[in-house]
CSV table of C-alpha atoms and ligand atoms in Angstrom, one decimal:
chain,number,residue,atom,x,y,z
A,1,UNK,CA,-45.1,-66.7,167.1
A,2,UNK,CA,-44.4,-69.1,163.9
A,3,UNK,CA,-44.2,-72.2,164.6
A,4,UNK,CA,-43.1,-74.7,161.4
A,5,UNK,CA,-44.9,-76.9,160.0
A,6,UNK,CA,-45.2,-80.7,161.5
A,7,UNK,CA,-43.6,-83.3,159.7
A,8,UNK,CA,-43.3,-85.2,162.6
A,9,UNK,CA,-46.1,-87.1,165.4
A,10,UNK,CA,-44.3,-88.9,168.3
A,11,UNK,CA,-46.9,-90.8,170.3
A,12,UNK,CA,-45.9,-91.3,173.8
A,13,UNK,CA,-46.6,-94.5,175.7
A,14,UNK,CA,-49.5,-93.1,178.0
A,15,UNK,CA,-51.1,-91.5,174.9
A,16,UNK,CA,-50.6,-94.9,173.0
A,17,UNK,CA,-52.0,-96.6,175.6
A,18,UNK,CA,-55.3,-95.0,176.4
A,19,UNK,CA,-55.9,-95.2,172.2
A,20,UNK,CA,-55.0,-99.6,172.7
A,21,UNK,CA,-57.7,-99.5,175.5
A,22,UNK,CA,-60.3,-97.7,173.5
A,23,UNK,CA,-59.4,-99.9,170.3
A,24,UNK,CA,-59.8,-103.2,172.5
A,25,UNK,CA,-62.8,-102.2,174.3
A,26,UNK,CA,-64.6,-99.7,171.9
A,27,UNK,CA,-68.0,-101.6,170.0
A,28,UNK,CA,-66.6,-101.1,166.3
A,29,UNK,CA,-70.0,-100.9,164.0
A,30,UNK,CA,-69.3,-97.3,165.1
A,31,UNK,CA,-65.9,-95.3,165.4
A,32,UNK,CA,-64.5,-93.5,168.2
A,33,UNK,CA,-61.8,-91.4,169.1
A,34,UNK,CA,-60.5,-88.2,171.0
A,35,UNK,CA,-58.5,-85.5,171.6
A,36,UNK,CA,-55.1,-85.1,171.4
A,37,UNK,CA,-52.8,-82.6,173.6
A,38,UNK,CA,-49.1,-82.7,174.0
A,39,UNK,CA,-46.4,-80.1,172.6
A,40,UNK,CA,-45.7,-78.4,169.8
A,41,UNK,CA,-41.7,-77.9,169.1
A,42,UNK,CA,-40.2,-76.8,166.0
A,43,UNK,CA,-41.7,-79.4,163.0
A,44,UNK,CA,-42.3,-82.1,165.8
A,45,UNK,CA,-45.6,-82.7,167.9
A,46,UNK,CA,-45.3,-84.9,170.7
A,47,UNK,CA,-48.4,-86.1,171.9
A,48,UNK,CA,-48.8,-86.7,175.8
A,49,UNK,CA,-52.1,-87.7,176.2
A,50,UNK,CA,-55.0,-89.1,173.8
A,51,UNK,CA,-58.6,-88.5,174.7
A,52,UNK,CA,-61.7,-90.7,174.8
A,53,UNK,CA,-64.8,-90.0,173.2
A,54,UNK,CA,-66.7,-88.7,176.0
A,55,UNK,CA,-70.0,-89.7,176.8
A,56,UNK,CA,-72.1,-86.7,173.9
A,57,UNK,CA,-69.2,-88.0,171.1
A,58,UNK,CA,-71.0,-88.5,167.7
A,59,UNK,CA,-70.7,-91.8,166.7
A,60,UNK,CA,-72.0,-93.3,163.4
A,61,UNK,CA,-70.4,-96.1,161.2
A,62,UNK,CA,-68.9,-93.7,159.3
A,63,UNK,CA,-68.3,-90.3,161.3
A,64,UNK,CA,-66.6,-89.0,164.6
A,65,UNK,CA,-67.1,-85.8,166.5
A,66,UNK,CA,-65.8,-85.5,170.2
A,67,UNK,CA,-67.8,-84.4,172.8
A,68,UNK,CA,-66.9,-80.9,173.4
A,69,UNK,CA,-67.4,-80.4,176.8
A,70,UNK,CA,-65.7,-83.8,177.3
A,71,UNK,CA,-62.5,-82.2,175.7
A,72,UNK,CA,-62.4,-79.3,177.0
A,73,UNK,CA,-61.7,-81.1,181.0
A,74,UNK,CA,-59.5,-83.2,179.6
A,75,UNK,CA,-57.6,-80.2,177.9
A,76,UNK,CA,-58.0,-78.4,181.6
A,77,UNK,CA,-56.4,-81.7,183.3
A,78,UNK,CA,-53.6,-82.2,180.2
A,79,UNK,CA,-52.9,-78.7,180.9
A,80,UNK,CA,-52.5,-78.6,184.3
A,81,UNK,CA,-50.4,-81.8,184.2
A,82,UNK,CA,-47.9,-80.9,182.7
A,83,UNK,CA,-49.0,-78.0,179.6
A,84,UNK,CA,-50.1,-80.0,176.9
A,85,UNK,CA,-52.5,-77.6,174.8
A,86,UNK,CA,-54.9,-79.4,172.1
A,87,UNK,CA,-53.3,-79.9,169.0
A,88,UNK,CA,-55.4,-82.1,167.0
A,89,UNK,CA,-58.0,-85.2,167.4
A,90,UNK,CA,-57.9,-89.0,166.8
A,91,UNK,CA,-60.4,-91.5,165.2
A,92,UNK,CA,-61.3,-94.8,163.8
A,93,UNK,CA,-62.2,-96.2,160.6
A,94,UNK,CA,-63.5,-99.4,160.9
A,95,UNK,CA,-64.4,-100.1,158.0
A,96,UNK,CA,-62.4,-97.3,155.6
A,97,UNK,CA,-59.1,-96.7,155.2
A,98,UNK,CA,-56.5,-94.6,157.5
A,99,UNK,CA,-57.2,-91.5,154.9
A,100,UNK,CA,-59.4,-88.6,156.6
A,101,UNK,CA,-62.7,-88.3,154.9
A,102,UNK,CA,-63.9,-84.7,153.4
A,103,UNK,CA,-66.0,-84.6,156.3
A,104,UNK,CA,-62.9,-84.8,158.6
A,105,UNK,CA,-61.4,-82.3,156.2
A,106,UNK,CA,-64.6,-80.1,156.6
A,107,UNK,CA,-64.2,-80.9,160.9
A,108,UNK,CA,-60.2,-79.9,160.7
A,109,UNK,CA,-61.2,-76.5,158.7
A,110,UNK,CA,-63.7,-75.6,161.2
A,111,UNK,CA,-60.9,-75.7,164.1
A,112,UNK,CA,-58.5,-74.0,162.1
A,113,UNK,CA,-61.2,-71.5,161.6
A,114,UNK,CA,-62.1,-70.8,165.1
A,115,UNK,CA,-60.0,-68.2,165.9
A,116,UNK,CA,-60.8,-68.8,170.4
A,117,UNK,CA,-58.9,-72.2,169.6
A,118,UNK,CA,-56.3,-70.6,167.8
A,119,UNK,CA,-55.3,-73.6,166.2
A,120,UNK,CA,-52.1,-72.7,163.2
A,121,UNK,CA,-52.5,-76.9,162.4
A,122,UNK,CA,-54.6,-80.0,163.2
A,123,UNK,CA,-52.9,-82.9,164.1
A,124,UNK,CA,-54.9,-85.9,163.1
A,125,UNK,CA,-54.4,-89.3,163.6
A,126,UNK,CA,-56.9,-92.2,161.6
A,127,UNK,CA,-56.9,-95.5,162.9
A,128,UNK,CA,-58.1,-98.7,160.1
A,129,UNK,CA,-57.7,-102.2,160.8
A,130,UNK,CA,-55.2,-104.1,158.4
A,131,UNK,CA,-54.7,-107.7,158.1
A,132,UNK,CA,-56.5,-108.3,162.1
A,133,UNK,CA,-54.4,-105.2,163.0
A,134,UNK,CA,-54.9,-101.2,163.7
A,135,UNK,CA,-53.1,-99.3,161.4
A,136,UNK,CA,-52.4,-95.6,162.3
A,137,UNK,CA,-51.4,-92.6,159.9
A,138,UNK,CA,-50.4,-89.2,160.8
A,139,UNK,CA,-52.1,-86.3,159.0
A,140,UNK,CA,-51.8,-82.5,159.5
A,141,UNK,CA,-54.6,-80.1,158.6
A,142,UNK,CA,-53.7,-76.5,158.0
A,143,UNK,CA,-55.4,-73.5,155.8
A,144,UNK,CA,-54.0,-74.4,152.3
A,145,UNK,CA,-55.0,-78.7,152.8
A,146,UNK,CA,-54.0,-81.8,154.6
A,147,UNK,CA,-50.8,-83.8,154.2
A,148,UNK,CA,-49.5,-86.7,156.0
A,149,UNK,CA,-47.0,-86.6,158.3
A,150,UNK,CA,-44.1,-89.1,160.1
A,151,UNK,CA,-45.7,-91.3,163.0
A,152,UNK,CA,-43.5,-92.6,165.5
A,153,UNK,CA,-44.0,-94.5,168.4
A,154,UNK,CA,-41.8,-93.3,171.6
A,155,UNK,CA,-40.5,-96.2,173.5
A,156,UNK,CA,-41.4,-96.6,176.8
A,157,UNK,CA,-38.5,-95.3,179.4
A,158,UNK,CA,-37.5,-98.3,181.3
A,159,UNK,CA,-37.1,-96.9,184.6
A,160,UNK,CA,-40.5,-95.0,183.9
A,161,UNK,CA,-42.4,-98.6,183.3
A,162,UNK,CA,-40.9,-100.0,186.6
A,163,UNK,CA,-42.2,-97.1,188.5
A,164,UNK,CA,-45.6,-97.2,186.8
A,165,UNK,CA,-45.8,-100.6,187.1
A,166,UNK,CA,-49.0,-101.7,189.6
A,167,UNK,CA,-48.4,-104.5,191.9
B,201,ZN,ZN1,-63.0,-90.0,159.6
């Protein structure tokens, strides 16, 4: 198996909508983030779910590292779901830009190098706030650098909202 190379990052709404929730609720002197599972097809990822940070995530103003065992449920619970496998990781920079940081360079080269994750790319996605807003960027890690990639934003199906709609 060789798959292409991703050009492409398509968010879906659940995955966008547990990143919102952490941005709103999250204390920002630090950054946060997760994991991020979903499908790998042709030069497209689509993303299905997003992690949280999990309660052993590293957090300093200037650093993110999910808690392992953390991701590793939620990749059990993705996969079960409906197959997502890992496929990259998502973070904040509150006070940076949406660019990863040679330490996240250093964090995506690790993955690529553990051959048990068997990881051919890292998807990652930054988050920076611009102008009172969060600004996301698409970036994908693989064994000769990093280069950004398309982010888009599925919309949300409308007979899938009315049906996940709480009353
Ligand atoms: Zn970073």
């Amino acid at each position: 198996m060789n798959p292409q190379p991703v050009t492409t990052v398509r968010l879906t709404p659940a995955a966008a909508r547990t990143v919102a929730t952490e941005l709103r609720t999250a204390d920002h002197a630090t950054e946060t983030g997760g994991i991020l599972l979903g499908h790998h097809s042709a030069d497209v990822v689509t993303i299905h779910h997003a992690g949280t940070p999990g309660p052993a995530a590293v957090r300093t103003p200037t650093y993110f590292l999910r808690d392992r065992a953390h991701a590793q449920m939620l990749a059990d619970q993705a996969f079960a779901a409906d197959g997502s496998v890992w496929i990259g990781e998502w973070h904040t920079h509150p006070t940076g830009r949406p660019i990863p940081s040679a330490r996240d360079t250093a964090t995506y080269q690790q993955l690529l190098g553990d051959p048990e994750l068997g990881f051919t790319s890292v998807v990652a996605l930054t988050l920076a706030p611009r102008d009172g807003q969060w600004t996301g960027t698409a970036w994908v890690a693989h064994d000769r650098g990093v280069a950004t990639a398309a982010l888009e934003l599925l919309k949300p199906h409308p007979r899938n909202e009315a049906t996940g709609r709480l009353h």
